[in-house]
Tab-separated table of N, CA and C in Angstrom:
chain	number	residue	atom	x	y	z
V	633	UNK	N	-6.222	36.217	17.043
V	633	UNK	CA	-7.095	37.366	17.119
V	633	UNK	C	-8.533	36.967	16.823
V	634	UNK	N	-8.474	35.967	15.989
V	634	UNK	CA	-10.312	35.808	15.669
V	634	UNK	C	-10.750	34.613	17.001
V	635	UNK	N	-9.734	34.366	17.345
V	635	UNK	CA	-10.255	33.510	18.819
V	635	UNK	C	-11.228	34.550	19.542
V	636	UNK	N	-10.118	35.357	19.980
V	636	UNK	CA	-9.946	36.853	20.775
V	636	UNK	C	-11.568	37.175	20.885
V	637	UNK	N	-11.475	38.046	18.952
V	637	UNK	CA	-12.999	37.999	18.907
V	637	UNK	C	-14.035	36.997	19.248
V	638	UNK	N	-13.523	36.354	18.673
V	638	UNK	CA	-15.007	35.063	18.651
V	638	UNK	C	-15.327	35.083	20.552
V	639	UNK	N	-14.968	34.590	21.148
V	639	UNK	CA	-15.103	34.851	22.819
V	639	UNK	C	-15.424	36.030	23.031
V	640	UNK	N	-15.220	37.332	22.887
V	640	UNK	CA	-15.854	38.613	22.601
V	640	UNK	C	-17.444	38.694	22.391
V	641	UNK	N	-17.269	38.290	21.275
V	641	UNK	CA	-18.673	38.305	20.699
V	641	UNK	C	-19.948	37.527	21.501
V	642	UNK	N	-19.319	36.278	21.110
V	642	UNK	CA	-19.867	34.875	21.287
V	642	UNK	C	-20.075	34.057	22.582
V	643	UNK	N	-19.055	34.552	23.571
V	643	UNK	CA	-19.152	34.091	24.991
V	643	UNK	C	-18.365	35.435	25.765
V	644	UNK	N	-19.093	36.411	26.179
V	644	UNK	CA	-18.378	37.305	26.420
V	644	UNK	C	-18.608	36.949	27.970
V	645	UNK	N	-19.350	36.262	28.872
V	645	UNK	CA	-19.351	36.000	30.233
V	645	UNK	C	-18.335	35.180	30.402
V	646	UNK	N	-17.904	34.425	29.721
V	646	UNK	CA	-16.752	33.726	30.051
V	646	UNK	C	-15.230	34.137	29.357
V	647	UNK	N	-15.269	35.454	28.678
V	647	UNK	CA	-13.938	35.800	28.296
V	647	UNK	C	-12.856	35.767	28.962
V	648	UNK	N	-12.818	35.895	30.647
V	648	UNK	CA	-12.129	35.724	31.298
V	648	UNK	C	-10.964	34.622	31.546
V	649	UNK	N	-12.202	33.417	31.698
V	649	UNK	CA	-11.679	32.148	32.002
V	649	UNK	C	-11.650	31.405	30.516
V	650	UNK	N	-11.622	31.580	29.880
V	650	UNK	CA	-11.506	31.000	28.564
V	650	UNK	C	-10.121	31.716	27.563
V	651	UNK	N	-9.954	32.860	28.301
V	651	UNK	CA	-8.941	33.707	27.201
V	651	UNK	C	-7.895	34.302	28.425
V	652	UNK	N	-7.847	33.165	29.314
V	652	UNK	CA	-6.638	33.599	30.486
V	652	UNK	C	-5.284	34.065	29.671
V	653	UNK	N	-4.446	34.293	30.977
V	653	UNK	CA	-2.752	34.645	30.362
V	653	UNK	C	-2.659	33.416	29.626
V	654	UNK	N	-2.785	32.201	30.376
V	654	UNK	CA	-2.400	30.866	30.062
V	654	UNK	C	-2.794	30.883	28.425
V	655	UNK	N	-3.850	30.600	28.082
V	655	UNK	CA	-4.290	30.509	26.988
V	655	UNK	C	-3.387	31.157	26.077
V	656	UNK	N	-3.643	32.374	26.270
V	656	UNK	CA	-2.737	33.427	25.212
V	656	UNK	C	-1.439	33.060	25.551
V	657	UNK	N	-0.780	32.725	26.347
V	657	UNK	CA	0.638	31.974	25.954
V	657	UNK	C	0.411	31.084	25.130
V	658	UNK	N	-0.482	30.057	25.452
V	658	UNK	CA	0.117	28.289	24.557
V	658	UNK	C	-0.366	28.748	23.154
V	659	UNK	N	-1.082	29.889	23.098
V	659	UNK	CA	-1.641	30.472	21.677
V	659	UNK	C	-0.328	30.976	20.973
V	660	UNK	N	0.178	32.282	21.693
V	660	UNK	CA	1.585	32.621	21.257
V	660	UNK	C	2.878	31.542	20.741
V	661	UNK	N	2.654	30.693	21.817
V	661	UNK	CA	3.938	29.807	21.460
V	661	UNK	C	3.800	28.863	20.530
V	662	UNK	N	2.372	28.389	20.270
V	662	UNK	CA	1.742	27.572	19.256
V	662	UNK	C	2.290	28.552	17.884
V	663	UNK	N	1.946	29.788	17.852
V	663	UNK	CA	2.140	30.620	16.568
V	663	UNK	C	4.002	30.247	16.423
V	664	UNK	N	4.711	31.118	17.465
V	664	UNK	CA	5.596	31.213	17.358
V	664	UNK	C	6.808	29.639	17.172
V	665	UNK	N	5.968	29.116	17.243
V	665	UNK	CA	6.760	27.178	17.246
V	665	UNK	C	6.765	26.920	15.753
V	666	UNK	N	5.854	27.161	15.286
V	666	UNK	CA	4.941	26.806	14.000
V	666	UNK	C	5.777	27.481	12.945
V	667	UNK	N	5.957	28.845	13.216
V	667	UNK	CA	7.110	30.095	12.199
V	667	UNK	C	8.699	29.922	12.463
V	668	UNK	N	8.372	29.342	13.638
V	668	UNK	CA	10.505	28.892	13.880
V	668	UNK	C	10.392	27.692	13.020
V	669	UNK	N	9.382	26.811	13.074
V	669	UNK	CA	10.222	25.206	12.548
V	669	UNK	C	10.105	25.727	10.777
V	670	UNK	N	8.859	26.453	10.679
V	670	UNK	CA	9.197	26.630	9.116
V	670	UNK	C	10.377	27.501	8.593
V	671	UNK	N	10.679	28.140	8.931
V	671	UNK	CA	11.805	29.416	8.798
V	671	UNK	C	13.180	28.462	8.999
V	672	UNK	N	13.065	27.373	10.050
V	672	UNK	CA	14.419	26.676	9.956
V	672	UNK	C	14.484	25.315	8.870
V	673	UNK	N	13.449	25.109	8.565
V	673	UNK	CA	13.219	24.112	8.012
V	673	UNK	C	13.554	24.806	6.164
V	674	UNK	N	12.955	25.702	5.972
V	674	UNK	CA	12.918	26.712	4.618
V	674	UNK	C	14.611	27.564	4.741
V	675	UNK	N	15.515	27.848	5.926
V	675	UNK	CA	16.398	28.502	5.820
V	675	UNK	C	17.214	27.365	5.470
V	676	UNK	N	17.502	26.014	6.069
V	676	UNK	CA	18.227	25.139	5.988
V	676	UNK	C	17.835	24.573	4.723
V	677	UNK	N	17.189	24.412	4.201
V	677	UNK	CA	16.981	23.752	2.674
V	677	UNK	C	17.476	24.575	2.024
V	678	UNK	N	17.069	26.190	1.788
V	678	UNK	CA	17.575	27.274	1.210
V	678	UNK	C	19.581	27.195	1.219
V	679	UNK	N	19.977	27.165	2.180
V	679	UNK	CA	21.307	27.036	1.945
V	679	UNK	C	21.644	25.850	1.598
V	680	UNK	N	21.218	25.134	1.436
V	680	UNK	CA	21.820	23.645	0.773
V	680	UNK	C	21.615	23.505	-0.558
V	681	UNK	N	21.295	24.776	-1.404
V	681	UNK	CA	20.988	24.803	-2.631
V	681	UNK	C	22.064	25.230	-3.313
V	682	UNK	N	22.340	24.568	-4.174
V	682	UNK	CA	23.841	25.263	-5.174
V	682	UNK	C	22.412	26.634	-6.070
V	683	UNK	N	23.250	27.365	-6.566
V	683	UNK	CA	22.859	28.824	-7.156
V	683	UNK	C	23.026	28.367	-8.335
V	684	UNK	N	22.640	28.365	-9.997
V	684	UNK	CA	23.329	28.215	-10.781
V	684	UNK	C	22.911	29.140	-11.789
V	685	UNK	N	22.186	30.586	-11.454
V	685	UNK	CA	21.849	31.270	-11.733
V	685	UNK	C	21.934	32.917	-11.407
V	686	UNK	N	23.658	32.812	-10.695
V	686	UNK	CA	24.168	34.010	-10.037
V	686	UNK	C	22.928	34.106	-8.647
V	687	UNK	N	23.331	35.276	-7.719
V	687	UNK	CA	23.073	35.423	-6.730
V	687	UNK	C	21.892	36.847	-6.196
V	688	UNK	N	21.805	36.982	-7.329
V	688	UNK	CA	21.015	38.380	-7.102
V	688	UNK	C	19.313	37.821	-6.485
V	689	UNK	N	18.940	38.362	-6.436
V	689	UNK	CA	17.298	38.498	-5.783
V	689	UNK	C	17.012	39.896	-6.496
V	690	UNK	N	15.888	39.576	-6.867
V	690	UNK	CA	14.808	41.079	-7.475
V	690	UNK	C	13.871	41.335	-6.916
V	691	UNK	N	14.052	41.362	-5.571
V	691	UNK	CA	13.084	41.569	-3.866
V	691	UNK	C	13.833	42.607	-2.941
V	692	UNK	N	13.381	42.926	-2.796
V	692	UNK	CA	13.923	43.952	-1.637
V	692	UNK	C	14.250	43.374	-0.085
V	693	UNK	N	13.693	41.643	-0.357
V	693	UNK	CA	14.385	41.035	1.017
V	693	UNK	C	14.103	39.582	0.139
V	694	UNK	N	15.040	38.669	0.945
V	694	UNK	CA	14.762	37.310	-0.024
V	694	UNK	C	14.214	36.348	0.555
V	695	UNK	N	12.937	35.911	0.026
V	695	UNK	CA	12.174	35.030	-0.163
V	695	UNK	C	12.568	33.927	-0.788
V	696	UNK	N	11.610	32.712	-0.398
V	696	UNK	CA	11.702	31.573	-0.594
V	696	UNK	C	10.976	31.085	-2.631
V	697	UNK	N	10.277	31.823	-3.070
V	697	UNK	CA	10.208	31.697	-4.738
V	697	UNK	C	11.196	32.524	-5.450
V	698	UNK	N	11.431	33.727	-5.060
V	698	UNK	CA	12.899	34.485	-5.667
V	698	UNK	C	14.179	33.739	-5.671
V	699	UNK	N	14.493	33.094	-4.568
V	699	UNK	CA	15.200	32.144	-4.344
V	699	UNK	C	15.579	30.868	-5.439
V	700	UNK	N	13.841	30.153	-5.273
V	700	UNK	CA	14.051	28.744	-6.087
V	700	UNK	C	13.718	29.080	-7.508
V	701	UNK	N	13.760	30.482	-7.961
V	701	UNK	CA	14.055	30.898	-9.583
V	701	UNK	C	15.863	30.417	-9.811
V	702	UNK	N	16.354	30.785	-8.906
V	702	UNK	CA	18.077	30.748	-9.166
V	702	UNK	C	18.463	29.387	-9.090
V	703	UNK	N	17.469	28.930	-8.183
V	703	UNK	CA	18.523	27.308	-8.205
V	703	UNK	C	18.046	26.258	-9.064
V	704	UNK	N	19.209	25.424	-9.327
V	704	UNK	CA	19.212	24.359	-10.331
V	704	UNK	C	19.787	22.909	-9.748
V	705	UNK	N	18.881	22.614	-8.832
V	705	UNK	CA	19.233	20.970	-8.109
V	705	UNK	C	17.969	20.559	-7.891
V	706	UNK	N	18.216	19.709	-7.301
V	706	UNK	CA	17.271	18.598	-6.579
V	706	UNK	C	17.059	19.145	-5.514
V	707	UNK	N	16.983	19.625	-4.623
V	707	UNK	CA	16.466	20.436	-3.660
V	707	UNK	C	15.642	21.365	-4.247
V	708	UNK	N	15.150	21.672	-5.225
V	708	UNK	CA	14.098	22.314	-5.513
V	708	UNK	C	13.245	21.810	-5.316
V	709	UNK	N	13.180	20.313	-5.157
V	709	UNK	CA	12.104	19.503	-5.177
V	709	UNK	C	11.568	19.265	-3.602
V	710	UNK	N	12.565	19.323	-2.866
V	710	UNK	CA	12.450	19.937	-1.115
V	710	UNK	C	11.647	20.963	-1.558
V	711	UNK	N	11.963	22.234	-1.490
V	711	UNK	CA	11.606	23.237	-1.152
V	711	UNK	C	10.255	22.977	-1.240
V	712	UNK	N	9.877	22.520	-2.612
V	712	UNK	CA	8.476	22.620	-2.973
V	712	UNK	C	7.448	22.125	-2.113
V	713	UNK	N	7.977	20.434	-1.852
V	713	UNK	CA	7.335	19.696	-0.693
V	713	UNK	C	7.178	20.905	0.872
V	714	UNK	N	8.487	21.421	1.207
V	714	UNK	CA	8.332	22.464	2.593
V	714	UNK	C	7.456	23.235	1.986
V	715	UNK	N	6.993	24.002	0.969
V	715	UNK	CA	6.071	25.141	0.693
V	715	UNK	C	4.563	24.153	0.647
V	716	UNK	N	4.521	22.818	0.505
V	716	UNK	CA	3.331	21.987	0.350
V	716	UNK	C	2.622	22.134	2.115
V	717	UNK	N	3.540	21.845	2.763
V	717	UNK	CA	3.479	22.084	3.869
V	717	UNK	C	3.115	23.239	4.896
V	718	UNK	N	3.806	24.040	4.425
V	718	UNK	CA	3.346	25.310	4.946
V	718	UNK	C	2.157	25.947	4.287
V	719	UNK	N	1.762	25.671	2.999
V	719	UNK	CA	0.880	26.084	2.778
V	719	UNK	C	-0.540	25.277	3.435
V	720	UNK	N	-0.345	24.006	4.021
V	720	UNK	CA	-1.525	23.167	4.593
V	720	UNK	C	-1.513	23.519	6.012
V	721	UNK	N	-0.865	23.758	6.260
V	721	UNK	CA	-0.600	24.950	8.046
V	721	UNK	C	-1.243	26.254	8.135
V	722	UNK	N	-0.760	27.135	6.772
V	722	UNK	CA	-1.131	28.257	6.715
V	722	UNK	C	-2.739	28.090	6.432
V	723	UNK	N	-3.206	26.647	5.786
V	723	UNK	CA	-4.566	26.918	5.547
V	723	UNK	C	-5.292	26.514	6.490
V	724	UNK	N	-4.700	25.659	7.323
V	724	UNK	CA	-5.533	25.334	8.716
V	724	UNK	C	-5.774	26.233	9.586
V	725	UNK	N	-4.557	27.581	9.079
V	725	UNK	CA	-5.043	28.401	10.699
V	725	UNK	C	-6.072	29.779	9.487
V	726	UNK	N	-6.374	29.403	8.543
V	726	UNK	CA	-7.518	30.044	8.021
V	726	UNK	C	-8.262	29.720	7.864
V	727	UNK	N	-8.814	28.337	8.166
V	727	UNK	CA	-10.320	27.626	8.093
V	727	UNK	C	-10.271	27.791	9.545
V	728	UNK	N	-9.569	27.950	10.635
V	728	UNK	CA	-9.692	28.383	11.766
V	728	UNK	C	-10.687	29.402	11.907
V	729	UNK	N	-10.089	30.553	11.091
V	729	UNK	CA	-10.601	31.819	11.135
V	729	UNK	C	-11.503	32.358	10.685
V	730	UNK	N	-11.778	31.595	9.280
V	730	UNK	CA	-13.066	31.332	8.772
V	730	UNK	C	-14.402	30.721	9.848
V	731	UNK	N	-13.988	29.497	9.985
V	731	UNK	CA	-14.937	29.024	11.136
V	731	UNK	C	-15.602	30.541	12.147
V	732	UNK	N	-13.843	31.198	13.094
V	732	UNK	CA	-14.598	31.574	13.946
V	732	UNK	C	-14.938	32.770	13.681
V	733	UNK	N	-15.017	33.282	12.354
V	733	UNK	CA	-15.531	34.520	12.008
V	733	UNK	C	-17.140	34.684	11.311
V	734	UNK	N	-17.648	32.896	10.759
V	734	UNK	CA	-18.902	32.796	10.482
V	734	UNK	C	-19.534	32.945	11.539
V	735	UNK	N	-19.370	31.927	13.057
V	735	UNK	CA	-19.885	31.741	14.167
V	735	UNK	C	-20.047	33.391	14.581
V	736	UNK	N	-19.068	34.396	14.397
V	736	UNK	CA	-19.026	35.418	14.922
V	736	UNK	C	-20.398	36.112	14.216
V	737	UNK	N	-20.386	36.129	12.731
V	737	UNK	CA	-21.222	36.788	11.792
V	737	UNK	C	-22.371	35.870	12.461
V	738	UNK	N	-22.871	35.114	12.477
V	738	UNK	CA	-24.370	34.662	13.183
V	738	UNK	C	-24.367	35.017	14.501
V	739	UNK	N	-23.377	35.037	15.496
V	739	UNK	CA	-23.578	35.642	16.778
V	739	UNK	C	-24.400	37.394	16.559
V	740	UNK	N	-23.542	37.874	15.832
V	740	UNK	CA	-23.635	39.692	15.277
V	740	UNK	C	-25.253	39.439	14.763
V	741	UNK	N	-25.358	38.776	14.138
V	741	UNK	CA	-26.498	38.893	13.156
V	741	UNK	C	-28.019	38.726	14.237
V	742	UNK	N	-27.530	37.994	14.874
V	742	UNK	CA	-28.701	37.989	15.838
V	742	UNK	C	-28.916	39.122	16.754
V	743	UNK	N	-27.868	40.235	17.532
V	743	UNK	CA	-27.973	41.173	18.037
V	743	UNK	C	-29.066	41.926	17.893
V	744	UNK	N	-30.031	42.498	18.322
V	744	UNK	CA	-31.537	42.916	18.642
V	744	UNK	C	-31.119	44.183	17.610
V	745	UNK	N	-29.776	45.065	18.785
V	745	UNK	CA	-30.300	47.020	18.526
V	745	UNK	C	-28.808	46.838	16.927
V	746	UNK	N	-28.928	48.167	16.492
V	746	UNK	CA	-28.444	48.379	15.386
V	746	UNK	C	-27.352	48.813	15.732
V	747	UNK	N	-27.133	49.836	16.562
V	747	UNK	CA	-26.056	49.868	17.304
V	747	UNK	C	-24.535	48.524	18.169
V	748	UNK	N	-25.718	47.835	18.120
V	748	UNK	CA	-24.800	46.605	19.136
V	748	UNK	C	-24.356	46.024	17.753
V	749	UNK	N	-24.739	46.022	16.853
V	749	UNK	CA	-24.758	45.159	15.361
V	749	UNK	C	-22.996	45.738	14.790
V	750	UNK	N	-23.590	46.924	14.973
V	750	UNK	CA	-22.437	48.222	14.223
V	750	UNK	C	-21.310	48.351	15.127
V	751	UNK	N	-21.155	47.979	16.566
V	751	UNK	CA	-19.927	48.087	17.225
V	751	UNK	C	-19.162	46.590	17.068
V	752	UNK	N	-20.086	45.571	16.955
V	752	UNK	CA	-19.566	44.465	16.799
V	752	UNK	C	-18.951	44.101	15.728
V	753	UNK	N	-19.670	44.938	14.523
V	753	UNK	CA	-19.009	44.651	12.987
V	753	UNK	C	-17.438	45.532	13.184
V	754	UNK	N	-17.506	46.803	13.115
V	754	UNK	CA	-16.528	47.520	13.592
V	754	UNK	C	-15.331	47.124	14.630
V	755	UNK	N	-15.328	45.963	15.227
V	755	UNK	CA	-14.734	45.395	15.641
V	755	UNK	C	-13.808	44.284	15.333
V	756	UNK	N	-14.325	43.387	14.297
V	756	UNK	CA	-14.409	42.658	13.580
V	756	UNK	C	-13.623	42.726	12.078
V	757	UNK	N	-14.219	43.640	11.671
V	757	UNK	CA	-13.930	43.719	10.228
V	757	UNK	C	-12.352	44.200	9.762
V	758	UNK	N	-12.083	45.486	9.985
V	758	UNK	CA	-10.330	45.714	10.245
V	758	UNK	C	-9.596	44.028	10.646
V	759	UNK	N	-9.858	43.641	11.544
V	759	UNK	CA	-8.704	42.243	11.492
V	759	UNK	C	-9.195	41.441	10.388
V	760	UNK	N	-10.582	41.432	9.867
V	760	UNK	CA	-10.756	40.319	8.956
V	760	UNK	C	-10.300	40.735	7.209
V	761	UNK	N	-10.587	41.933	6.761
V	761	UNK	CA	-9.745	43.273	6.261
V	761	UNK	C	-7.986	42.714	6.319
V	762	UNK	N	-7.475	42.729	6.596
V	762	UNK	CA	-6.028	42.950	7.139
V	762	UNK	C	-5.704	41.281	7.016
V	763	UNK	N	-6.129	39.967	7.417
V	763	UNK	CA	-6.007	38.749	7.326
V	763	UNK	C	-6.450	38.420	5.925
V	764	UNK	N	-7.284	39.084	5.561
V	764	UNK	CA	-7.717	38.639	3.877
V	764	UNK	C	-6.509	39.079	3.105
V	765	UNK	N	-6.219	40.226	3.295
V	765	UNK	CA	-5.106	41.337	2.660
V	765	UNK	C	-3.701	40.565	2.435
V	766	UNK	N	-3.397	39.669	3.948
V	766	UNK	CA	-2.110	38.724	4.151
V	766	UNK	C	-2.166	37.703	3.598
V	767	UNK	N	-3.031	36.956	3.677
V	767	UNK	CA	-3.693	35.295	2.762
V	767	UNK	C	-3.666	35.467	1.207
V	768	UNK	N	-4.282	36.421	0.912
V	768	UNK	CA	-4.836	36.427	-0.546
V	768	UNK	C	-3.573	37.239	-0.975
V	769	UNK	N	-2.582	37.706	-0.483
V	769	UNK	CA	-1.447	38.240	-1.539
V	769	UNK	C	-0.698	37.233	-1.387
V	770	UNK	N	0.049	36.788	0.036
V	770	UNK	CA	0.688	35.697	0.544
V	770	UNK	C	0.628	34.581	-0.710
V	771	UNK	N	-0.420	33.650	-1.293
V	771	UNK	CA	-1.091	32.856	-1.609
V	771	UNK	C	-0.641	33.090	-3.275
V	772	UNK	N	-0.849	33.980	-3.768
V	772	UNK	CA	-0.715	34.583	-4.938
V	772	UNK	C	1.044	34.828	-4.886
V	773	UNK	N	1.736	35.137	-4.121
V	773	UNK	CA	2.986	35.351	-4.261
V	773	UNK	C	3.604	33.847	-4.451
V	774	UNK	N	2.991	33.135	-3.562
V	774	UNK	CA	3.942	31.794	-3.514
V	774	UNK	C	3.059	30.783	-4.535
V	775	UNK	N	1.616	31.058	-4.955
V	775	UNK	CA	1.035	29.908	-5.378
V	775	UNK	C	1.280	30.261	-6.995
V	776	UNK	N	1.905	31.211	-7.548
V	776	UNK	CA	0.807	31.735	-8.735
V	776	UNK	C	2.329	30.784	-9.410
V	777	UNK	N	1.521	30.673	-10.934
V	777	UNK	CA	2.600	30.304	-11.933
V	777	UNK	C	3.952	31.181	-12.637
V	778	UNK	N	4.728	30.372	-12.701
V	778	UNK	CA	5.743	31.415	-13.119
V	778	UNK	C	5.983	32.261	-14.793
V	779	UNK	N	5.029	31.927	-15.036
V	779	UNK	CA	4.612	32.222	-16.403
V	779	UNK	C	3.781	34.069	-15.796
V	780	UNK	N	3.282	33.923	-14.927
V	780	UNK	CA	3.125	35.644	-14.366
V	780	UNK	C	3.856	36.042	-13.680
V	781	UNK	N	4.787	35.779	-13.688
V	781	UNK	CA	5.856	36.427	-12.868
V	781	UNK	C	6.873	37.145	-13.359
V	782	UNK	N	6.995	38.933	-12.994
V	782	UNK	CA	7.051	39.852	-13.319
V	782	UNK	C	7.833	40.551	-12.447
V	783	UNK	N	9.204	40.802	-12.404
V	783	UNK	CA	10.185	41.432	-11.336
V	783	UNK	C	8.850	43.056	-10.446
V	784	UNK	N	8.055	43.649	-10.976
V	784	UNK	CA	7.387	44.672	-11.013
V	784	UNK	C	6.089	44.067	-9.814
V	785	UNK	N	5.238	43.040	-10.298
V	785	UNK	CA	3.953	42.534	-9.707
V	785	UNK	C	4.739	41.571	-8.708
V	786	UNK	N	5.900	41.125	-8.712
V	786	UNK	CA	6.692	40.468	-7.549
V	786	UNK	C	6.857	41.348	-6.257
V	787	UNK	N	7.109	42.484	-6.298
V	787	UNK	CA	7.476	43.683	-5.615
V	787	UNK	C	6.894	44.301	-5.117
V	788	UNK	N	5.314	44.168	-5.665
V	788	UNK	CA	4.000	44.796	-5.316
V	788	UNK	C	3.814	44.078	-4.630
V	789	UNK	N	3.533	42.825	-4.727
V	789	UNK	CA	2.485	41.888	-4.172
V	789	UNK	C	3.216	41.416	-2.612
V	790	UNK	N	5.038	41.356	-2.612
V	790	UNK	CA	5.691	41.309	-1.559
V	790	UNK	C	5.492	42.383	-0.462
V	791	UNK	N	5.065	43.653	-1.227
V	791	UNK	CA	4.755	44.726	-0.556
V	791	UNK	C	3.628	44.320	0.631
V	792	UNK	N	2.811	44.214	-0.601
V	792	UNK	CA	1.448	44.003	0.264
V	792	UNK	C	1.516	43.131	1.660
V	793	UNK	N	2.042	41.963	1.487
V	793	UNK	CA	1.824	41.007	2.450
V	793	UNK	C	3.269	41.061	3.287
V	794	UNK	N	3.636	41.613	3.127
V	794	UNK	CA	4.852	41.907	4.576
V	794	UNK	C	5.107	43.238	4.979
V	795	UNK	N	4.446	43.692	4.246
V	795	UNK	CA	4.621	45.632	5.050
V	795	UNK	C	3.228	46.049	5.328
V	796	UNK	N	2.431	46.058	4.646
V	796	UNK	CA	1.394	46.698	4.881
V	796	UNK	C	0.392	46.145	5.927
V	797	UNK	N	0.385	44.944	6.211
V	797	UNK	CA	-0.345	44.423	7.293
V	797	UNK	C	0.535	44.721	8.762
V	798	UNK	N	1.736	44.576	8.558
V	798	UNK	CA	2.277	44.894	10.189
V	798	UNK	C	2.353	46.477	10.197
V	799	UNK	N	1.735	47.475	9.268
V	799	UNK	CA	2.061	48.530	9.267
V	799	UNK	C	0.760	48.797	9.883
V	800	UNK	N	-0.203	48.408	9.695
V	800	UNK	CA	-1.590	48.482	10.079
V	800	UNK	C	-2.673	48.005	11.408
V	801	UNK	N	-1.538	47.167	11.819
V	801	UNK	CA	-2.138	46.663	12.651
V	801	UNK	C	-2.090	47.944	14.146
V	802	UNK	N	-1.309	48.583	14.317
V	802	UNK	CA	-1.646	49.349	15.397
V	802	UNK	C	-2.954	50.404	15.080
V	803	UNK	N	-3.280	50.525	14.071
V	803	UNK	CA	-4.394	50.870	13.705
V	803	UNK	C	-5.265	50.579	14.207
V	804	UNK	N	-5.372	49.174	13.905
V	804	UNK	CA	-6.628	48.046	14.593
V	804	UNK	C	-6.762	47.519	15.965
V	805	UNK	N	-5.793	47.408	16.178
V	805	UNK	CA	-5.889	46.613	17.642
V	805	UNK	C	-5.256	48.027	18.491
């Protein structure tokens, strides 16, 4: 989406040929390649874990830190490395977005009328809104120490970053 924009903004004579079907496929399948290998990579480690801490989850769906509270092996030490990983993925496609959302903010910033300023921000801001919202809880759910971790602020914060952004997005787009 901040591609999307950024070509919007930034090269809007060439949005065409720059943001073909094509594109937005190898974009899609790039996303969607990226969330299968982690999900199989994180499901298959996940079951190779003995439990030694009964089976419950205190999530309303189970995650990968609710999870490695219960287990007691050496595969915890996997998991951690796969979450090292995904978290250097997840941060590449946010210095992505960063990048193309500064380029965007100096494209905007230069706009002459106040109006062109204000449709462009308004455009903009809801996805950048909504990606901050996913990162910065996301980040905090999986990064924070377990010394704050609180069956209550677990539940919240899961909230945030898996319901409320796909709840929102028809909003925006």
């Amino acid at each position: 989406m901040a591609y999307d924009r950024y070509i919007a903004i930034c090269r809007p004579l060439h949005y065409g040929t720059l943001l073909g079907s094509r594109a937005c496929v190898k974009m899609a399948a790039a996303a969607w390649a990226s969330g299968f290998l982690s999900a199989v990579l994180h499901t298959g480690n996940t079951f190779s874990m003995p439990l030694c801490q009964g089976s419950a989850v205190e999530q309303f769906f189970c995650e990968v830190p609710q999870i490695l509270k219960l287990s007691c092996s050496d595969s915890y030490l996997r998991e951690v490395g796969l979450l090292v990983v995904t978290v250097c993925l997840v941060f590449g496609c946010f210095v992505f977005i960063v990048l193309s959302y500064v380029q965007i903010f100096t494209a905007v910033l230069r706009i002459p009328s106040e109006q062109g300023r204000h449709k462009a921000f308004s455009m903009c801001l809801p996805h950048l809104a909504v990606v901050s919202l996913f990162v910065s809880t996301g980040m905090f759910a999986y990064l924070k120490p377990p010394s704050l971790s609180s069956p209550a602020l677990d539940l919240v914060v899961a909230v945030l970053y898996s319901v409320v952004p796909p709840a929102v997005n028809p909003l925006i787009y």
